[in-house]
């Protein structure tokens, strides 16, 4: 009798576990990251009775978590890729929309400036026409400044988003450490289940993969998480924090570094597999924003240098040799805040046809002086002789002059074109100072030098003598447009791939309410049948008692 009662009780226990598990699944069908759980039951150990072996009912071996680690790992990768491309696309759209807006674009102002020069050629002595050239010059410099300021504002927005991403990074690391410990504690307790904690941890990992690309390995029920080139974020019960800090050579540019207390690690770079939203921000800043700022500055330098060079070849209305029409800011040079030496570095523009939309670094690495091009840090020149490297800068469109002693590890950031667009200005105030004449003793109607100025619009003075001012600007706009279109397509593709992976994981691990309803009915019937067994056992037991009276 005891066996029958025990078997019925085991059946009742298993059925109750099944009902509870199905109900738990149904309750969490909409819970983010929840994975379906199923009861794994096994037959109870059989016992011998006389000449036969009689079963001992059933028991719950485990409540299994239905999770595909392969699809889960794949989802981390696809989510990181989608997030990076989505952020890059969203950022570059701002620049693309700005440049496509004719009301703020530089191209119309450039065209208007050269149209004004063309107009004054009809009456070079006309004071009103001469003054209109200066007004038009003011307008074009204002357009350059406005666009440069907008790019700077986008850069500030990128800084804010980088700070937010780092906060999310650190918060996720702390959360993972807590879940690691909770899972270890739960598995150490008899009969406990850590399935829900595992789901929560996997969901945090998924959310984290939207911030950065992560690699995960599990050890002793705890996950270790790494980012970038293998920088640890979580190792067991330790969260490794990251922070933002201004670049040592550009205070307006935030870097992301690992926080070691008194010191910081090397900054994360767009050249590393950072991935996620943070990787998208770094890639946008290095591959799109900085080149756009530099390319805009290159056009501004092309205009100002070309017109100024022609101005000084002519003569104004008083027969005096012309003075520059435009003011240009000096080449940007910034010493690293960690420099140990007392050296200073000066820079001036050289052959503008050799200028590129790039920044450069001059440094002393060991005993080698080096000039590197950003953002990939390609070595342009390297030598133990500083003068050889300094001289090599002329091939990049600028000249360098080093004063004082440089210590190993010291560096300087050189930005030949980055500040030109926002720093350009008009030097002349009086239209009579325009050097339109080609000879000092020319008649009032002489406009020989003016014709040369007008010719600057189409003169191929940039990009190695292959681009004019206007075409260089058009190339910049076209390049941004092409990048925007490419990012739109790749972002859409990454989104589709991620959605497919998420669907596959959901199909493998998610809750199907129809299936749960079926399981609920099946376990309900089993529960009722188990109750009948126990009822029968009770009746048989009562019969035996009655027989003994």
XYZ file of C-alpha atoms in Angstrom:
549
model
C 0.000 0.000 0.000
C 2.820 2.306 0.882
C 4.334 1.820 -2.564
C 1.101 2.775 -4.312
C 0.713 5.817 -2.120
C 4.359 6.830 -2.670
C 4.076 6.371 -6.434
C 0.929 8.476 -6.534
C 2.563 11.121 -4.413
C 5.585 11.249 -6.785
C 3.267 11.569 -9.771
C 1.461 14.363 -7.990
C 4.755 16.136 -7.261
C 5.941 15.874 -10.862
C 2.603 17.069 -12.222
C 2.592 19.977 -9.796
C 6.111 20.940 -10.920
C 4.926 20.793 -14.526
C 1.928 23.017 -13.789
C 4.108 25.492 -11.891
C 6.712 25.600 -14.660
C 4.118 26.079 -17.412
C 2.478 28.848 -15.362
C 5.898 30.457 -14.823
C 6.532 30.356 -18.573
C 3.159 31.927 -19.328
C 3.691 34.654 -16.727
C 7.076 35.549 -18.278
C 6.147 35.256 -21.941
C 6.705 38.995 -22.374
C 9.690 39.301 -20.011
C 12.765 40.511 -21.964
C 15.451 37.843 -22.144
C 13.320 35.111 -20.561
C 13.964 31.581 -21.828
C 11.393 28.796 -21.738
C 11.777 26.278 -18.928
C 10.739 22.626 -19.062
C 10.516 19.908 -16.454
C 12.855 16.993 -16.958
C 11.446 13.977 -15.161
C 12.944 10.529 -14.669
C 11.579 7.267 -13.381
C 12.069 6.574 -9.685
C 14.483 3.841 -8.700
C 12.713 0.476 -9.007
C 12.363 -1.810 -6.032
C 12.113 -5.595 -5.879
C 8.910 -7.201 -4.658
C 8.900 -10.996 -4.544
C 9.850 -12.202 -8.034
C 9.069 -8.940 -9.789
C 10.686 -5.540 -10.041
C 8.157 -2.815 -9.327
C 8.581 0.823 -10.403
C 8.758 3.558 -7.803
C 7.014 6.369 -9.665
C 8.775 9.468 -11.023
C 10.832 12.392 -9.866
C 11.922 15.786 -11.198
C 15.548 15.613 -12.320
C 15.755 19.327 -13.143
C 13.877 22.281 -14.511
C 15.758 22.799 -17.738
C 16.434 26.208 -19.227
C 15.946 26.019 -22.985
C 18.716 28.268 -24.231
C 20.787 28.154 -27.422
C 24.253 29.383 -26.491
C 25.230 29.403 -30.177
C 22.364 31.706 -31.173
C 22.870 33.755 -28.016
C 26.516 34.399 -28.894
C 25.562 35.177 -32.473
C 22.962 37.678 -31.276
C 25.575 39.518 -29.222
C 27.621 39.975 -32.390
C 24.736 41.036 -34.662
C 23.371 43.469 -32.074
C 26.773 45.094 -31.671
C 27.150 45.474 -35.443
C 23.647 46.868 -35.862
C 24.092 49.348 -33.029
C 27.415 50.623 -34.395
C 26.105 51.163 -37.928
C 22.853 52.666 -36.682
C 24.738 55.233 -34.588
C 27.160 56.040 -37.410
C 24.296 56.515 -39.850
C 22.359 58.721 -37.451
C 25.388 60.931 -36.888
C 26.459 61.302 -40.513
C 22.913 62.237 -41.503
C 23.370 65.476 -39.574
C 26.341 66.464 -41.737
C 24.710 65.263 -44.941
C 21.535 67.267 -44.258
C 23.558 70.343 -43.336
C 25.626 70.261 -46.508
C 22.590 69.585 -48.669
C 20.894 72.715 -47.295
C 21.573 75.490 -49.783
C 20.734 78.125 -47.179
C 23.787 77.244 -45.070
C 26.064 75.582 -47.616
C 29.344 77.103 -48.690
C 28.938 76.450 -52.426
C 26.339 79.221 -53.049
C 28.453 81.732 -51.128
C 31.558 80.778 -53.120
C 29.666 81.211 -56.361
C 28.299 84.556 -55.214
C 31.810 85.760 -54.319
C 33.186 84.993 -57.776
C 30.053 86.429 -59.408
C 30.728 89.678 -57.530
C 34.311 89.697 -58.803
C 32.934 89.184 -62.297
C 30.553 92.110 -61.840
C 33.277 94.517 -60.753
C 35.248 93.696 -63.897
C 32.663 95.718 -65.859
C 33.637 98.886 -63.946
C 36.811 98.351 -61.877
C 36.803 101.924 -60.614
C 33.215 101.783 -59.296
C 33.392 102.190 -55.505
C 30.053 100.456 -54.931
C 31.067 97.381 -56.929
C 34.408 97.259 -55.184
C 32.757 97.402 -51.770
C 30.334 94.649 -52.789
C 33.319 92.340 -53.239
C 34.209 92.855 -49.577
C 30.608 92.272 -48.522
C 30.584 89.052 -50.523
C 33.914 88.034 -48.976
C 32.395 88.587 -45.515
C 29.446 86.431 -46.514
C 31.567 83.512 -47.658
C 33.733 83.611 -44.537
C 30.577 83.668 -42.427
C 29.347 80.548 -44.223
C 32.637 78.817 -43.516
C 32.439 79.783 -39.839
C 28.791 78.753 -39.477
C 29.396 75.347 -41.000
C 32.525 74.845 -38.916
C 30.600 75.802 -35.768
C 27.875 73.301 -36.614
C 30.466 70.571 -37.049
C 31.929 71.567 -33.676
C 28.466 71.279 -32.111
C 28.081 67.806 -33.582
C 31.440 66.958 -32.031
C 30.222 68.192 -28.642
C 27.142 66.015 -29.028
C 29.388 63.043 -29.749
C 31.292 63.759 -26.525
C 28.042 63.734 -24.542
C 26.989 60.436 -26.067
C 30.408 58.927 -25.394
C 30.077 59.892 -21.727
C 26.623 58.305 -21.614
C 27.919 55.105 -23.259
C 30.727 54.826 -20.706
C 28.214 55.223 -17.871
C 26.149 52.399 -19.401
C 29.322 50.330 -19.721
C 30.236 50.725 -16.056
C 26.678 50.182 -14.883
C 26.411 46.924 -16.840
C 29.741 45.736 -15.434
C 28.545 46.271 -11.867
C 25.256 44.533 -12.627
C 27.048 41.532 -14.132
C 29.283 41.184 -11.082
C 26.214 41.108 -8.850
C 24.517 38.493 -11.032
C 27.700 36.410 -11.178
C 27.762 36.227 -7.406
C 24.034 35.573 -7.122
C 24.246 32.684 -9.601
C 27.175 31.105 -7.738
C 25.290 31.432 -4.442
C 22.082 30.023 -5.937
C 23.808 26.988 -7.398
C 25.465 26.325 -4.070
C 22.108 25.936 -2.317
C 20.430 22.487 -2.451
C 17.388 22.375 -4.697
C 17.750 25.968 -5.835
C 17.216 27.100 -9.404
C 19.284 29.819 -11.055
C 17.505 29.801 -14.424
C 15.913 33.204 -13.951
C 19.235 34.688 -12.830
C 20.933 33.238 -15.903
C 18.252 34.852 -18.072
C 18.822 38.186 -16.379
C 22.568 37.918 -16.909
C 22.173 37.068 -20.579
C 19.825 40.027 -21.007
C 22.410 42.364 -19.455
C 24.986 40.951 -21.877
C 22.629 41.642 -24.782
C 22.064 45.196 -23.632
C 25.811 45.617 -23.167
C 26.487 44.371 -26.703
C 24.516 47.361 -27.962
C 27.050 49.629 -26.250
C 30.256 47.785 -27.221
C 31.304 44.590 -28.933
C 32.002 42.016 -26.239
C 33.629 38.627 -25.985
C 32.351 36.377 -23.209
C 33.684 33.232 -21.600
C 32.249 31.349 -18.650
C 34.287 29.998 -15.788
C 32.945 28.409 -12.615
C 29.400 29.627 -13.361
C 30.644 33.208 -13.748
C 31.123 35.141 -16.974
C 34.226 37.118 -17.905
C 33.646 39.934 -20.358
C 36.219 41.678 -22.546
C 35.971 44.585 -24.986
C 38.141 46.295 -27.605
C 41.491 44.562 -27.990
C 40.879 42.386 -24.945
C 40.519 44.977 -22.212
C 38.715 43.281 -19.288
C 35.347 44.677 -18.274
C 34.230 41.900 -15.920
C 36.345 39.101 -14.474
C 34.298 37.012 -12.072
C 33.489 39.188 -9.087
C 35.456 42.218 -10.302
C 34.138 45.072 -12.421
C 36.840 47.004 -14.279
C 35.707 50.576 -14.695
C 36.234 52.882 -17.671
C 36.204 56.660 -17.764
C 36.389 59.572 -20.177
C 39.137 62.152 -20.196
C 40.155 64.975 -22.550
C 42.721 64.070 -25.166
C 46.236 65.079 -24.171
C 46.561 67.090 -27.375
C 42.941 68.205 -27.917
C 40.891 69.172 -24.862
C 37.693 69.247 -26.937
C 38.011 65.564 -27.776
C 37.054 62.953 -25.169
C 38.911 59.664 -24.941
C 37.702 56.443 -23.327
C 40.277 54.775 -21.102
C 40.318 52.037 -18.507
C 40.494 53.467 -15.005
C 43.352 52.036 -12.962
C 43.065 54.589 -10.184
C 46.186 56.710 -10.317
C 46.717 55.963 -13.984
C 44.685 55.196 -17.085
C 45.113 52.666 -19.849
C 45.537 53.389 -23.527
C 42.457 55.047 -25.055
C 40.000 53.007 -27.087
C 40.382 53.742 -30.782
C 38.253 53.434 -33.886
C 41.093 51.257 -35.204
C 40.120 48.660 -32.581
C 37.040 46.397 -32.730
C 35.110 48.511 -30.214
C 31.729 47.975 -31.868
C 28.323 48.934 -30.515
C 27.144 52.499 -30.041
C 30.486 53.520 -28.542
C 32.376 52.094 -31.510
C 29.979 53.863 -33.864
C 30.631 57.195 -32.175
C 34.416 56.754 -32.294
C 34.306 55.630 -35.930
C 32.079 58.555 -36.921
C 34.332 61.060 -35.183
C 37.544 59.684 -36.702
C 36.343 58.628 -40.138
C 33.728 61.268 -40.932
C 33.604 64.260 -38.599
C 37.328 65.060 -38.356
C 37.910 64.559 -42.118
C 34.886 66.784 -42.855
C 36.270 69.541 -40.609
C 39.661 69.217 -42.258
C 38.216 69.123 -45.788
C 36.143 72.233 -45.112
C 39.255 73.967 -43.792
C 41.173 72.882 -46.883
C 38.615 74.611 -49.116
C 38.817 77.746 -46.965
C 42.619 77.712 -47.244
C 42.366 77.174 -50.989
C 40.135 80.213 -51.407
C 42.051 82.513 -49.069
C 45.527 81.496 -50.207
C 44.658 81.660 -53.894
C 43.042 85.079 -53.708
C 45.733 86.439 -51.363
C 48.524 85.227 -53.620
C 46.918 87.049 -56.535
C 46.138 90.149 -54.484
C 49.785 90.771 -53.650
C 50.658 90.581 -57.346
C 48.391 93.500 -58.211
C 47.939 97.166 -57.313
C 45.110 98.988 -55.605
C 43.455 102.251 -56.705
C 46.266 104.321 -55.184
C 48.971 102.371 -57.023
C 50.119 100.553 -53.892
C 50.932 96.862 -54.042
C 48.029 94.762 -52.862
C 47.637 93.343 -49.354
C 45.998 89.993 -48.490
C 42.201 90.043 -48.743
C 41.669 87.200 -46.291
C 43.031 86.449 -42.847
C 43.854 82.841 -42.058
C 44.487 81.411 -38.565
C 47.877 79.843 -37.858
C 48.351 76.118 -38.306
C 47.070 74.357 -35.209
C 49.841 72.763 -33.130
C 49.214 71.311 -29.668
C 51.785 69.772 -27.361
C 50.767 66.678 -25.424
C 50.033 67.433 -21.790
C 52.277 64.519 -20.841
C 55.379 65.880 -22.582
C 58.486 65.766 -20.408
C 60.764 67.887 -22.577
C 60.833 71.652 -23.045
C 60.561 71.580 -26.828
C 58.124 73.689 -28.809
C 56.961 73.093 -32.352
C 55.986 75.736 -34.873
C 54.138 75.120 -38.139
C 53.301 77.169 -41.206
C 51.443 76.463 -44.415
C 53.591 75.604 -47.395
C 52.524 74.356 -50.809
C 48.760 74.151 -50.399
C 48.450 71.823 -53.377
C 50.085 69.165 -51.198
C 47.727 69.626 -48.264
C 45.372 66.785 -47.368
C 42.354 66.633 -45.091
C 44.423 64.913 -42.404
C 45.901 65.597 -38.996
C 49.473 64.660 -38.126
C 51.500 63.705 -35.071
C 55.161 64.595 -34.589
C 56.795 62.523 -31.857
C 59.953 61.002 -30.501
C 59.484 57.229 -30.173
C 62.574 55.818 -28.510
C 65.392 57.344 -30.566
C 63.267 57.821 -33.698
C 61.651 61.100 -34.651
C 58.420 60.342 -36.496
C 55.699 62.112 -38.452
C 52.442 60.161 -38.552
C 49.175 60.751 -40.388
C 45.855 60.357 -38.546
C 43.606 58.575 -37.903
C 45.414 55.342 -38.781
C 48.771 56.647 -37.482
C 50.514 55.812 -40.749
C 54.201 56.724 -40.550
C 55.026 59.434 -43.097
C 58.659 59.829 -42.052
C 60.926 58.282 -39.424
C 64.566 58.961 -38.633
C 66.993 59.391 -35.794
C 67.709 62.799 -37.366
C 64.969 65.279 -36.423
C 65.783 67.591 -39.329
C 65.042 64.848 -41.857
C 61.580 64.302 -40.429
C 60.896 68.026 -40.128
C 61.880 68.493 -43.763
C 59.523 65.676 -44.808
C 56.559 67.748 -43.618
C 56.979 69.983 -46.696
C 55.645 67.118 -48.812
C 52.443 67.278 -46.764
C 51.863 70.965 -47.483
C 53.268 72.543 -44.313
C 56.607 73.212 -42.683
C 57.705 72.469 -39.121
C 60.305 74.086 -36.889
C 61.429 72.439 -33.658
C 62.937 74.398 -30.783
C 64.292 72.900 -27.591
C 64.868 69.310 -26.532
C 62.324 66.575 -27.077
C 62.170 63.666 -24.612
C 61.293 60.111 -25.626
C 57.515 59.785 -25.659
C 56.869 63.490 -26.276
C 54.463 64.327 -29.083
C 52.670 67.179 -30.852
C 49.370 67.170 -32.736
C 49.436 69.167 -35.988
C 46.154 70.171 -37.601
C 47.014 72.072 -40.814
C 43.440 72.660 -41.991
C 41.088 71.860 -39.097
C 40.756 75.406 -37.719
C 40.890 77.290 -41.007
C 37.151 77.358 -41.720
C 36.219 78.838 -38.360
C 39.243 81.160 -38.250
C 39.047 82.666 -41.711
C 38.279 86.396 -41.884
C 38.363 89.432 -44.187
C 41.445 91.636 -43.767
C 40.421 94.589 -45.963
C 37.751 97.125 -45.060
C 37.967 99.557 -47.987
C 37.142 98.502 -51.524
C 39.866 100.828 -52.836
C 42.418 98.398 -51.342
C 41.438 95.659 -53.787
C 44.460 95.118 -56.046
C 42.564 94.707 -59.318
C 45.152 96.394 -61.553
C 48.092 94.541 -63.001
C 50.470 97.546 -63.111
C 51.311 100.350 -60.689
C 50.851 103.025 -63.336
C 47.832 101.415 -65.002
C 44.801 103.438 -65.926
C 41.770 103.373 -63.656
C 40.104 100.791 -65.841
C 42.927 98.256 -65.622
C 41.583 94.925 -64.347
C 44.354 92.564 -65.432
C 44.905 91.208 -61.933
C 41.147 90.932 -61.368
C 40.904 88.479 -64.259
C 43.515 86.333 -62.544
C 41.501 86.465 -59.315
C 38.356 85.332 -61.116
C 40.389 82.497 -62.611
C 41.054 81.165 -59.099
C 37.529 79.725 -59.088
C 38.494 77.033 -61.551
C 42.251 76.930 -61.014
C 43.365 73.469 -59.903
C 45.308 74.481 -56.856
C 44.284 71.724 -54.418
C 44.789 67.958 -54.021
C 48.009 67.825 -55.923
C 46.792 70.150 -58.639
C 43.748 68.016 -59.473
C 40.978 70.061 -57.819
C 39.753 73.624 -57.847
C 38.224 75.349 -54.825
C 34.690 74.646 -55.971
C 35.347 71.069 -57.081
C 37.144 70.293 -53.793
C 34.059 71.420 -51.909
C 31.871 69.381 -54.250
C 34.053 66.333 -53.655
C 33.662 66.774 -49.913
C 29.876 66.991 -50.182
C 29.823 64.020 -52.553
C 32.008 61.967 -50.232
C 29.702 62.644 -47.289
C 26.682 61.785 -49.422
C 28.274 58.537 -50.571
C 29.199 57.552 -47.004
C 25.684 58.371 -45.839
C 24.124 56.184 -48.515
C 26.530 53.338 -47.786
C 25.828 53.503 -44.054
C 22.092 53.583 -44.721
C 22.307 50.363 -46.725
C 24.691 48.559 -44.371
C 22.657 49.672 -41.368
C 19.476 48.293 -42.900
C 21.231 45.035 -43.749
C 22.645 44.701 -40.225
C 19.190 45.389 -38.783
C 17.663 42.619 -40.879
C 20.378 40.125 -39.929
C 19.952 40.991 -36.256
C 16.175 40.611 -36.495
C 16.582 37.191 -38.119
C 18.991 36.068 -35.404
C 16.679 37.352 -32.685
C 13.755 35.503 -34.247
C 15.790 32.296 -34.453
C 16.722 32.588 -30.780
C 13.132 33.330 -29.830
C 11.933 30.276 -31.753
C 14.514 28.121 -30.006
C 14.252 29.542 -26.512
C 11.194 31.742 -26.244
C 7.776 30.961 -24.819
C 5.041 29.711 -27.158
C 1.728 30.332 -25.390
C -0.079 27.662 -27.401
C 2.484 25.059 -26.367
C 2.305 26.168 -22.750
C -1.490 25.946 -22.779
C -1.193 22.383 -24.093
C 1.385 21.495 -21.432
C -0.802 23.057 -18.772
C -3.738 20.848 -19.748
C -1.483 17.759 -19.939
C -0.050 18.345 -16.482
C -3.493 19.163 -15.146
C -4.749 15.794 -16.361
C -1.673 14.093 -14.873
C -2.325 15.904 -11.598
C -5.908 14.690 -11.545
C -4.839 11.123 -12.412
C -2.214 11.171 -9.662
C -4.899 12.279 -7.268
C -6.992 9.258 -8.296
C -4.028 6.959 -7.582
C -3.666 8.384 -4.110
C -7.422 8.143 -3.559
C -7.305 4.488 -4.578
C -4.370 3.860 -2.289
C -6.323 5.394 0.561
C -9.314 3.172 -0.204
C -7.139 0.031 -0.355
C -5.524 0.987 2.916
C -8.952 1.456 4.512
C -10.070 -1.954 3.185
C -7.051 -3.646 4.743
C -7.788 -1.974 8.072
C -11.397 -3.104 7.910
C -10.284 -6.672 7.235
C -8.260 -6.707 10.413
C -11.122 -5.733 12.674
